[in-house]
Coordinates of C-alpha atoms in Angstrom, one line a residue:
M1 CA -0.2 -20.8 -7.6
I2 CA -2.7 -17.9 -7.8
R3 CA -5.8 -18.9 -9.7
T4 CA -7.2 -16.7 -12.5
H5 CA -10.2 -15.6 -10.3
G6 CA -7.6 -14.4 -7.8
L7 CA -6.1 -12.1 -10.4
R8 CA -9.6 -10.6 -11.1
F9 CA -9.9 -10.1 -7.4
F10 CA -6.5 -8.3 -7.3
K11 CA -7.6 -6.0 -10.1
K12 CA -10.8 -5.2 -8.2
A13 CA -8.7 -4.4 -5.2
G14 CA -6.9 -1.7 -7.2
A15 CA -3.7 -3.5 -8.4
K16 CA -2.1 -2.2 -11.6
Y17 CA 0.9 -4.6 -11.6
V18 CA 1.6 -8.1 -10.3
V19 CA 5.0 -9.5 -9.4
P20 CA 5.1 -13.2 -8.8
V21 CA 8.2 -14.9 -7.5
A22 CA 10.0 -16.5 -10.4
E23 CA 12.7 -18.1 -8.3
H24 CA 13.2 -18.0 -4.6
H25 CA 16.3 -18.8 -2.4
D26 CA 15.6 -22.5 -2.7
G27 CA 16.6 -22.5 -6.4
F28 CA 13.4 -24.0 -7.7
Q29 CA 12.2 -22.1 -10.8
M30 CA 8.4 -21.4 -11.1
Y31 CA 8.7 -21.4 -14.9
R32 CA 9.8 -23.5 -17.8
S33 CA 13.6 -23.4 -18.0
N34 CA 16.4 -24.8 -20.2
I35 CA 19.0 -24.2 -17.5
S36 CA 17.8 -26.4 -14.7
H37 CA 15.4 -29.4 -14.5
W38 CA 14.4 -28.2 -11.0
N39 CA 11.4 -26.2 -12.2
A40 CA 7.6 -26.3 -11.9
Y41 CA 7.2 -27.3 -15.6
E42 CA 9.1 -30.5 -15.1
M43 CA 8.2 -31.3 -11.5
G44 CA 5.4 -30.9 -9.1
S45 CA 2.5 -29.2 -10.9
K46 CA 4.2 -29.6 -14.2
R47 CA 2.9 -26.2 -15.3
D48 CA 4.7 -23.1 -16.4
I49 CA 3.4 -21.0 -13.5
V50 CA 5.0 -17.7 -14.6
G51 CA 3.8 -18.2 -18.1
E52 CA 0.3 -18.9 -17.1
L53 CA 0.3 -15.9 -14.7
K54 CA 1.6 -13.7 -17.5
A55 CA -1.3 -14.6 -19.7
A56 CA -3.8 -14.2 -16.9
V57 CA -2.3 -10.9 -15.6
E58 CA -2.3 -9.3 -19.1
A59 CA -5.8 -10.6 -19.8
Q60 CA -6.9 -8.5 -16.9
G61 CA -5.1 -5.4 -18.2
M62 CA -2.5 -5.4 -15.5
T63 CA 1.3 -5.4 -15.9
L64 CA 3.5 -8.4 -15.2
G65 CA 6.8 -8.2 -13.3
V66 CA 8.9 -11.1 -11.9
S67 CA 11.1 -11.3 -8.8
S68 CA 14.3 -13.1 -8.6
H69 CA 15.8 -14.1 -5.2
R70 CA 18.3 -16.5 -6.9
I71 CA 21.4 -14.8 -5.5
E72 CA 20.7 -16.0 -1.9
H73 CA 20.9 -19.6 -3.2
W74 CA 24.6 -19.2 -2.8
F75 CA 24.2 -20.0 0.9
F76 CA 20.5 -20.8 1.4
M77 CA 20.9 -24.6 1.2
S78 CA 23.9 -24.9 3.4
N79 CA 22.0 -25.5 6.7
G80 CA 20.8 -28.8 5.3
K81 CA 24.3 -30.2 5.9
K82 CA 23.9 -29.7 9.7
F83 CA 21.4 -32.5 10.1
E84 CA 20.5 -35.8 8.6
S85 CA 18.9 -35.1 5.2
D86 CA 19.3 -35.8 1.5
M87 CA 21.6 -32.8 1.3
P88 CA 25.0 -33.9 0.0
Q89 CA 28.2 -32.5 1.6
N90 CA 29.6 -31.7 -1.8
P91 CA 26.8 -31.2 -4.2
D92 CA 27.4 -31.5 -8.0
R93 CA 27.4 -28.3 -10.1
D94 CA 24.1 -29.2 -11.8
D95 CA 22.3 -30.4 -8.7
L96 CA 19.6 -28.4 -6.9
Y97 CA 21.8 -28.0 -3.9
W98 CA 24.7 -26.3 -5.6
S99 CA 26.4 -24.2 -4.3
S100 CA 25.3 -24.4 -0.6
M101 CA 28.2 -22.4 0.7
P102 CA 28.3 -21.7 4.5
D103 CA 25.8 -19.1 5.6
P104 CA 28.1 -16.2 6.1
E105 CA 28.1 -14.7 9.6
N106 CA 29.3 -11.4 8.0
F107 CA 27.5 -10.9 4.7
D108 CA 30.2 -8.4 3.7
A109 CA 33.1 -10.8 4.3
I110 CA 35.2 -11.6 1.3
D111 CA 34.7 -15.4 1.7
G112 CA 31.0 -15.0 1.8
K113 CA 30.7 -13.4 -1.6
P114 CA 29.4 -15.5 -4.6
S115 CA 31.9 -16.8 -7.1
A116 CA 32.2 -15.7 -10.8
E117 CA 30.7 -19.1 -11.8
F118 CA 27.7 -18.6 -9.6
M119 CA 27.1 -15.1 -10.9
E120 CA 27.4 -16.2 -14.5
D121 CA 24.7 -18.7 -13.8
W122 CA 22.6 -16.0 -12.1
L123 CA 23.0 -13.8 -15.1
V124 CA 22.0 -16.5 -17.6
R125 CA 18.9 -17.3 -15.5
T126 CA 18.0 -13.6 -15.4
C127 CA 18.4 -13.3 -19.2
E128 CA 16.2 -16.4 -19.7
L129 CA 13.4 -14.8 -17.7
I130 CA 13.7 -11.6 -19.7
D131 CA 13.7 -13.3 -23.1
N132 CA 10.9 -15.9 -22.4
Y133 CA 8.5 -13.7 -20.4
H134 CA 9.1 -10.1 -21.4
P135 CA 8.4 -8.8 -17.8
K136 CA 7.9 -5.1 -17.5
I137 CA 9.4 -5.1 -14.0
L138 CA 12.4 -7.0 -12.8
Y139 CA 12.6 -7.1 -9.0
F140 CA 15.7 -8.3 -7.2
D141 CA 16.1 -9.1 -3.5
W142 CA 18.5 -7.5 -1.2
W143 CA 21.8 -9.5 -1.5
I144 CA 22.6 -8.3 -5.0
Q145 CA 24.4 -5.3 -3.4
Q146 CA 27.4 -7.6 -3.0
E147 CA 30.5 -6.2 -4.7
A148 CA 31.0 -9.4 -6.5
A149 CA 27.6 -9.0 -8.2
K150 CA 28.3 -5.4 -9.5
P151 CA 29.6 -6.3 -13.0
Y152 CA 26.8 -8.8 -13.5
L153 CA 24.2 -6.3 -12.4
K154 CA 25.4 -3.9 -15.1
K155 CA 25.2 -6.7 -17.7
A156 CA 21.7 -7.7 -16.6
A157 CA 20.5 -4.1 -16.8
A158 CA 22.1 -3.4 -20.2
Y159 CA 20.6 -6.6 -21.6
Y160 CA 17.1 -5.9 -20.1
Y161 CA 17.0 -2.3 -21.2
N162 CA 18.2 -3.1 -24.7
R163 CA 15.7 -5.9 -25.1
A164 CA 12.9 -3.5 -23.9
A165 CA 14.0 -1.0 -26.6
E166 CA 13.7 -3.8 -29.1
W167 CA 10.2 -4.6 -27.8
G168 CA 9.2 -0.9 -27.8
E169 CA 8.3 -1.2 -24.1
E170 CA 9.2 0.8 -21.0
V171 CA 10.5 -1.4 -18.2
A172 CA 11.9 -1.0 -14.7
I173 CA 14.4 -2.7 -12.3
D174 CA 13.6 -2.6 -8.6
Y175 CA 16.6 -2.8 -6.3
K176 CA 17.4 -2.4 -2.6
F177 CA 20.1 -0.5 -0.8
D178 CA 22.9 0.7 -3.2
A179 CA 22.9 -2.3 -5.5
Y180 CA 22.4 -0.1 -8.6
M181 CA 23.8 3.3 -9.3
F182 CA 21.2 5.9 -8.4
G183 CA 19.1 7.0 -11.4
T184 CA 19.6 3.7 -13.3
A185 CA 16.8 1.8 -11.6
V186 CA 14.0 2.2 -9.1
P187 CA 15.0 2.1 -5.4
D188 CA 12.8 -0.1 -3.2
I189 CA 12.3 0.1 0.5
E190 CA 11.4 -3.2 2.2
R191 CA 8.6 -2.9 4.8
G192 CA 9.1 0.9 5.2
Q193 CA 8.6 4.3 3.7
M194 CA 10.2 7.7 3.0
A195 CA 9.8 10.4 5.6
D196 CA 9.6 13.1 3.0
I197 CA 8.8 13.8 -0.6
K198 CA 11.4 12.7 -3.2
P199 CA 12.2 14.1 -6.6
Y200 CA 12.5 10.6 -8.0
F201 CA 10.2 7.6 -8.2
W202 CA 10.5 4.9 -5.6
Q203 CA 8.7 1.8 -4.3
T204 CA 7.8 0.2 -1.1
D205 CA 7.3 -3.5 -0.8
T206 CA 5.5 -4.8 2.2
A207 CA 3.0 -7.6 3.1
I208 CA -0.5 -7.7 4.5
A209 CA 0.9 -9.9 7.3
L210 CA 3.4 -8.2 9.6
N211 CA 5.1 -11.4 10.5
S212 CA 5.3 -13.4 7.3
W213 CA 5.6 -13.1 3.5
C214 CA 3.6 -16.3 2.9
Y215 CA 0.4 -17.8 4.2
T216 CA 1.0 -19.4 7.6
E217 CA -1.2 -20.1 10.5
N218 CA -1.7 -17.3 13.0
N219 CA -0.5 -14.5 10.8
D220 CA -0.6 -11.0 12.2
F221 CA -2.7 -9.2 9.6
R222 CA -2.6 -5.5 9.3
P223 CA -5.9 -3.6 9.2
A224 CA -6.9 -2.4 5.8
G225 CA -7.1 1.2 7.1
D226 CA -3.5 1.2 8.0
I227 CA -2.4 -0.1 4.6
I228 CA -4.6 2.5 2.9
C229 CA -2.9 5.3 5.0
D230 CA 0.5 4.0 4.0
L231 CA -0.5 3.8 0.3
V232 CA -1.7 7.5 0.4
D233 CA 1.5 8.6 2.2
I234 CA 3.7 6.7 -0.2
V235 CA 2.0 8.1 -3.3
S236 CA 2.1 11.7 -1.9
K237 CA 5.9 11.3 -1.7
N238 CA 6.3 10.1 -5.3
G239 CA 6.3 6.4 -4.5
A240 CA 4.3 3.2 -5.3
L241 CA 3.2 0.3 -3.1
L242 CA 3.9 -3.3 -4.0
L243 CA 1.7 -5.3 -1.6
N244 CA 2.4 -8.9 -0.9
V245 CA -0.4 -11.5 -0.6
G246 CA 0.5 -15.0 0.3
P247 CA -1.9 -17.6 -1.3
K248 CA -2.6 -21.0 0.3
A249 CA -1.1 -24.1 -1.3
D250 CA -4.2 -24.6 -3.4
G251 CA -4.0 -21.0 -4.8
T252 CA -6.9 -19.6 -2.8
I253 CA -6.6 -16.4 -0.8
S254 CA -7.3 -16.6 3.0
D255 CA -10.4 -15.0 4.5
E256 CA -8.2 -12.5 6.3
D257 CA -6.3 -11.4 3.2
T258 CA -9.6 -11.3 1.3
A259 CA -11.2 -9.0 3.8
V260 CA -8.2 -6.6 3.7
L261 CA -8.1 -6.6 -0.1
T262 CA -11.9 -6.1 -0.4
A263 CA -11.7 -3.1 1.9
I264 CA -8.8 -1.6 0.0
G265 CA -10.7 -2.1 -3.3
D266 CA -13.8 -0.5 -1.9
W267 CA -11.8 2.5 -0.9
M268 CA -10.0 2.7 -4.3
Q269 CA -13.4 2.6 -6.1
V270 CA -14.3 5.9 -4.5
N271 CA -10.9 7.5 -4.1
G272 CA -8.8 6.1 -6.9
E273 CA -9.0 9.4 -8.7
A274 CA -6.7 10.8 -6.1
I275 CA -4.1 8.0 -6.5
Y276 CA -4.0 6.9 -10.2
D277 CA -2.2 9.1 -12.7
T278 CA -1.5 11.8 -10.1
H279 CA 1.7 13.6 -9.4
V280 CA 3.3 15.2 -6.3
W281 CA 2.3 18.6 -5.2
R282 CA 4.7 21.2 -3.8
M283 CA 4.6 19.3 -0.5
F284 CA 3.6 15.8 0.4
G285 CA 1.2 16.9 3.3
E286 CA 0.9 18.3 6.7
G287 CA 0.0 17.2 10.2
P288 CA 1.5 16.3 13.6
T289 CA 2.1 12.6 12.9
K290 CA 5.6 11.7 11.7
V291 CA 6.5 8.7 9.5
Q292 CA 9.7 6.8 10.3
D293 CA 12.2 6.9 7.5
G294 CA 13.7 3.7 6.1
G295 CA 13.0 0.0 6.0
F296 CA 11.4 -2.5 8.4
S297 CA 9.2 0.1 10.1
D298 CA 5.7 -1.0 8.9
G299 CA 5.1 -2.5 12.3
V300 CA 5.3 0.9 13.9
K301 CA 1.7 2.1 14.5
K302 CA 1.3 5.6 13.2
N303 CA -2.0 6.7 14.8
F304 CA -2.9 9.4 12.2
T305 CA -5.3 12.1 13.2
G306 CA -7.8 14.3 11.4
E307 CA -5.1 17.0 11.2
D308 CA -2.9 14.7 9.0
F309 CA -3.3 15.4 5.3
R310 CA -1.5 14.0 2.3
F311 CA -1.6 15.8 -1.1
T312 CA -1.6 14.6 -4.7
A313 CA -2.4 16.6 -7.8
K314 CA -3.7 16.2 -11.3
G315 CA -3.7 19.2 -13.6
D316 CA -5.4 22.1 -11.7
T317 CA -6.9 19.8 -9.1
L318 CA -5.4 19.2 -5.7
F319 CA -6.5 16.2 -3.7
A320 CA -6.2 16.7 0.1
I321 CA -6.6 13.3 1.8
A322 CA -7.5 13.4 5.5
L323 CA -5.9 10.2 6.9
K324 CA -8.5 10.0 9.6
A325 CA -12.1 11.3 9.6
N326 CA -13.0 13.8 12.3
D327 CA -16.2 13.1 14.2
N328 CA -17.5 16.7 13.8
G329 CA -16.8 16.8 10.1
E330 CA -14.6 19.8 10.4
Y331 CA -11.2 20.0 8.7
H332 CA -8.5 22.7 8.6
I333 CA -5.8 22.6 5.8
H334 CA -3.0 25.1 6.9
S335 CA -1.1 24.7 3.6
L336 CA -3.9 26.6 1.8
R337 CA -3.8 29.6 4.0
M338 CA -4.4 33.0 2.3
Q339 CA -1.2 35.1 2.6
E340 CA -0.6 36.1 -1.0
H341 CA 2.0 38.8 -0.3
T342 CA 3.5 37.6 2.9
A343 CA 6.7 35.6 3.5
G344 CA 5.9 32.0 4.1
T345 CA 3.1 31.8 1.6
V346 CA 2.4 28.2 0.6
Y347 CA -0.2 28.7 -2.2
H348 CA -0.7 32.1 -3.9
G349 CA -3.7 31.1 -6.2
L350 CA -7.4 30.8 -5.7
V351 CA -9.5 28.0 -4.5
E352 CA -12.5 27.7 -6.8
S353 CA -14.4 24.7 -5.4
V354 CA -14.2 21.9 -2.8
S355 CA -16.0 18.5 -3.0
V356 CA -15.7 15.2 -1.3
L357 CA -15.0 12.0 -3.3
G358 CA -17.7 9.4 -2.7
T359 CA -20.6 11.8 -1.8
D360 CA -22.9 14.3 -3.4
D361 CA -22.8 16.3 -0.1
A362 CA -21.6 19.8 -0.9
P363 CA -19.2 20.8 1.9
A364 CA -19.2 24.3 3.3
W365 CA -15.8 25.9 3.1
T366 CA -14.0 29.2 3.7
R367 CA -10.4 30.3 3.3
D368 CA -8.5 32.9 5.4
E369 CA -5.0 33.6 6.6
S370 CA -4.9 30.4 8.7
G371 CA -5.9 28.0 5.9
L372 CA -8.8 26.3 4.2
H373 CA -11.7 25.4 6.5
I374 CA -14.1 22.6 5.4
K375 CA -17.3 21.3 7.0
T376 CA -18.9 18.1 5.7
N377 CA -21.5 15.7 6.8
Y378 CA -19.6 12.8 5.2
T379 CA -17.8 10.5 7.4
S380 CA -15.9 7.2 7.1
D381 CA -13.7 4.8 9.0
K382 CA -11.1 5.2 6.2
P383 CA -9.2 8.3 4.8
I384 CA -11.4 11.0 3.2
T385 CA -10.5 12.8 0.0
F386 CA -11.2 16.4 -0.6
K387 CA -11.1 17.4 -4.3
I388 CA -10.0 21.0 -4.5
K389 CA -10.2 23.0 -7.8
L390 CA -7.4 25.5 -7.9
N391 CA -6.8 28.5 -10.0

């Protein structure tokens, strides 16, 4: 489990919400349950992990969500029948190994879809999580897009949203692919991003390690700077980043993860104003570097330049974030060119002032028909944020 001091660390790193795994494919619940005895409260640690995390997360002023990967349990245990193990060939209905159907070669095949009995069990487990823990976010893994699951997804959403109305709380469901009807929940892109700005809110879920969702030896850790650039790009396009950190068995965070989270937190301390409570501008940004659209692309190195900017806004303030610092301290933002009565104008108003977050250095700036020109003595090995007052 994640210890309480780890949650304080997550908050310091800039996290606003925490989404622990309530139940993974193995069918072992990390919470106290009246549905199955195979849970952490009755076995192993004999602790209500989700319940303790809820108290700790909320004590830090963060929001609790929970993730359910239960639906993959339909086939997840089946490989245990292929070798000598305690896996029964025909597990009982109430056993941990139920239902252990063959791992479908074609996940769209009719015989690979979960049964009504299994989906009813899935629904009851989901409702138990909702009732007992009041999560503000309910995250589902990818296989819920199965046609057999559709009626139960509607029931789960109706139950969750109605319960939230009773609590007087705002909640969200995260889903992948086309599991939910567009507009009824928050679309999530696994290990990827949107290539362009979207008129709706969305989320990316990815991990610090490129090759694993959990702590394992020899993980391929992403540099903090790359994750910060992704965060900025995502927010500029109306998205949010759910970043996975895999703790060790004793609940501690590895030195590598700690270094990445510390660097992200240090950057957020200076630049969080350009991320939190902001909204999209008329465009997400500018620059020569393209971001691949869709999932499973976080391993593609983007190599941003000092010409790549991302924009966020708050009131009459525009934040222009240079995804890489230029050695000479000179920056050129084409989107703020001065062409008030010419076709192709991007911004008609005035620029009143320009400052750089994290420094008292007053940058020199001018604006002409080619854009806003900025010269600063401030430099960094991470993205730099220009705070631009508009009128």
